[in-house]
Amino acid sequence: MPIPPIPQLLSDKRILPRSFYRRPVTTVARACLGQILVHATHRGWVAGIIVETEAYAGPRDRAAHSYGGRRTARNEAMFGPAGHAYVFFLYGMHYLFNLVTGAVGQPQAVLVRALEPCCGEALMHERRGHPRRRVELTSGPGKLCQALGIGPAEYGLDLCKPPLFLVEGCSARTVACSPRIGVGYAGEWASKSWRFFDPNSPFVSGAGRAHG
DNA sequence: TGAATGATTTACT
DNA sequence: GTAAATCATTCAA
């Protein structure tokens, strides 16, 4: 089945270049807010405005999968060039999506935790099993992967070209920060405010909505 | 070869 | 608020 043509809404927007990703991980995590994540599949196009991210800086960051510089089959993508996808499986049921940042050999990544749907919402709704409330489509890292159809097949994809990429969105957004979610085991690294989000967006994930 | 665990979500009390 | 679902990865032996 062929991939449909790109929707008008997305066709005139600029794909973010690799230089966008080739910067320090916290810079990229913050810069991602307001940008649009797009995925084209044979079932249609889906896209959402990024409203919540987290920075994972390896190998010193104890919360990062690249902690200690350990290079494994799972985290291999983190060691590669910036602007590629790092997708992993968690808790036996969810996929989480990251963007690789920094220079080659610097195993850093930005976890995308929440989006505001802006294209292909009907398909997202179906993939998510028709949740009662609209925010449940993409208000969490596992939810947005399910809504956008991101899984193991997307591991390592180049984010500077279709079918999975970011386009320039609106940048005029307020940015709040807080400690990262679910990394309490990471000692001093757990207290770093490396979670960035738009405090005005109802799609920011419920876990740890406080702080700011 | 085996056991522990996790960058989550959901349902239930 | 707590707990179950569910499994690849990791680490110990």
PDB file of N, CA and C (backbone and C1' of nucleotides) in Angstrom, chain A residues 94 98 128 140 142-143 185, chain B residues 5-11:
ATOM      1  N   HIS A  94       5.624  -0.939  26.406  1.00  0.00           N
ATOM      2  CA  HIS A  94       5.624   0.381  25.775  1.00  0.00           C
ATOM      3  C   HIS A  94       6.919   0.671  25.033  1.00  0.00           C
ATOM      4  N   ASN A  98      13.231   8.633  21.235  1.00  0.00           N
ATOM      5  CA  ASN A  98      14.256   9.652  21.518  1.00  0.00           C
ATOM      6  C   ASN A  98      14.885  10.163  20.238  1.00  0.00           C
ATOM      7  N   ARG A 128      -4.858   4.350  19.459  1.00  0.00           N
ATOM      8  CA  ARG A 128      -4.859   4.409  20.927  1.00  0.00           C
ATOM      9  C   ARG A 128      -6.055   3.695  21.540  1.00  0.00           C
ATOM     10  N   GLY A 140       2.024  11.389  27.102  1.00  0.00           N
ATOM     11  CA  GLY A 140       2.963  10.483  27.759  1.00  0.00           C
ATOM     12  C   GLY A 140       3.840   9.832  26.707  1.00  0.00           C
ATOM     13  N   GLY A 142       4.900   6.748  26.190  1.00  0.00           N
ATOM     14  CA  GLY A 142       4.407   5.505  25.598  1.00  0.00           C
ATOM     15  C   GLY A 142       3.182   5.757  24.744  1.00  0.00           C
ATOM     16  N   LYS A 143       2.353   6.672  25.206  1.00  0.00           N
ATOM     17  CA  LYS A 143       1.117   6.984  24.476  1.00  0.00           C
ATOM     18  C   LYS A 143       1.419   7.565  23.099  1.00  0.00           C
ATOM     19  N   TYR A 185      16.405   6.640  40.976  1.00  0.00           N
ATOM     20  CA  TYR A 185      17.540   5.781  41.313  1.00  0.00           C
ATOM     21  C   TYR A 185      18.889   6.419  40.951  1.00  0.00           C
TER      22      TYR A 185
ATOM     23  P    DT B   5      15.426  -5.601  41.896  1.00  0.00           P
ATOM     24  O5'  DT B   5      15.233  -4.782  40.544  1.00  0.00           O
ATOM     25  C5'  DT B   5      16.369  -4.480  39.741  1.00  0.00           C
ATOM     26  C4'  DT B   5      15.880  -3.788  38.484  1.00  0.00           C
ATOM     27  C3'  DT B   5      14.644  -2.899  38.699  1.00  0.00           C
ATOM     28  O3'  DT B   5      14.775  -1.738  37.923  1.00  0.00           O
ATOM     29  C1'  DT B   5      14.233  -4.361  36.963  1.00  0.00           C
ATOM     30  P    DG B   6      14.867  -0.300  38.548  1.00  0.00           P
ATOM     31  O5'  DG B   6      14.623   0.553  37.230  1.00  0.00           O
ATOM     32  C5'  DG B   6      15.494   0.406  36.127  1.00  0.00           C
ATOM     33  C4'  DG B   6      14.683   0.498  34.846  1.00  0.00           C
ATOM     34  C3'  DG B   6      13.631   1.608  34.857  1.00  0.00           C
ATOM     35  O3'  DG B   6      13.579   2.198  33.561  1.00  0.00           O
ATOM     36  C1'  DG B   6      12.611  -0.435  34.362  1.00  0.00           C
ATOM     37  P    DA B   7      14.612   3.468  33.328  1.00  0.00           P
ATOM     38  O5'  DA B   7      13.554   4.527  32.815  1.00  0.00           O
ATOM     39  C5'  DA B   7      12.819   5.308  33.736  1.00  0.00           C
ATOM     40  C4'  DA B   7      12.084   6.393  32.986  1.00  0.00           C
ATOM     41  C3'  DA B   7      11.145   5.896  31.895  1.00  0.00           C
ATOM     42  O3'  DA B   7      10.119   6.869  31.663  1.00  0.00           O
ATOM     43  C1'  DA B   7      12.909   7.044  30.874  1.00  0.00           C
ATOM     44  P    DT B   8       8.745   6.619  32.560  1.00  0.00           P
ATOM     45  O5'  DT B   8       8.111   5.285  31.932  1.00  0.00           O
ATOM     46  C5'  DT B   8       7.778   5.198  30.544  1.00  0.00           C
ATOM     47  C4'  DT B   8       6.388   4.636  30.347  1.00  0.00           C
ATOM     48  C3'  DT B   8       5.243   5.591  30.714  1.00  0.00           C
ATOM     49  O3'  DT B   8       4.439   5.774  29.574  1.00  0.00           O
ATOM     50  C1'  DT B   8       4.871   3.426  31.633  1.00  0.00           C
ATOM     51  P    DT B   9       3.173   6.760  29.557  1.00  0.00           P
ATOM     52  O5'  DT B   9       1.955   5.762  29.795  1.00  0.00           O
ATOM     53  C5'  DT B   9       1.786   4.698  28.881  1.00  0.00           C
ATOM     54  C4'  DT B   9       0.701   3.748  29.337  1.00  0.00           C
ATOM     55  C3'  DT B   9      -0.659   4.404  29.619  1.00  0.00           C
ATOM     56  O3'  DT B   9      -1.611   3.730  28.819  1.00  0.00           O
ATOM     57  C1'  DT B   9      -0.026   2.957  31.389  1.00  0.00           C
ATOM     58  P    DT B  10      -3.113   4.322  28.725  1.00  0.00           P
ATOM     59  O5'  DT B  10      -3.939   3.385  29.709  1.00  0.00           O
ATOM     60  C5'  DT B  10      -3.844   1.972  29.558  1.00  0.00           C
ATOM     61  C4'  DT B  10      -4.403   1.305  30.781  1.00  0.00           C
ATOM     62  C3'  DT B  10      -5.730   1.905  31.251  1.00  0.00           C
ATOM     63  O3'  DT B  10      -6.766   0.980  30.966  1.00  0.00           O
ATOM     64  C1'  DT B  10      -4.236   1.458  33.070  1.00  0.00           C
ATOM     65  P    DA B  11      -8.316   1.373  31.322  1.00  0.00           P
ATOM     66  O5'  DA B  11      -8.584   0.451  32.590  1.00  0.00           O
ATOM     67  C5'  DA B  11      -7.954  -0.821  32.718  1.00  0.00           C
ATOM     68  C4'  DA B  11      -8.079  -1.299  34.147  1.00  0.00           C
ATOM     69  C3'  DA B  11      -9.432  -0.960  34.783  1.00  0.00           C
ATOM     70  O3'  DA B  11      -9.904  -2.066  35.533  1.00  0.00           O
ATOM     71  C1'  DA B  11      -7.684  -0.089  36.104  1.00  0.00           C
TER      72       DA B  11
END
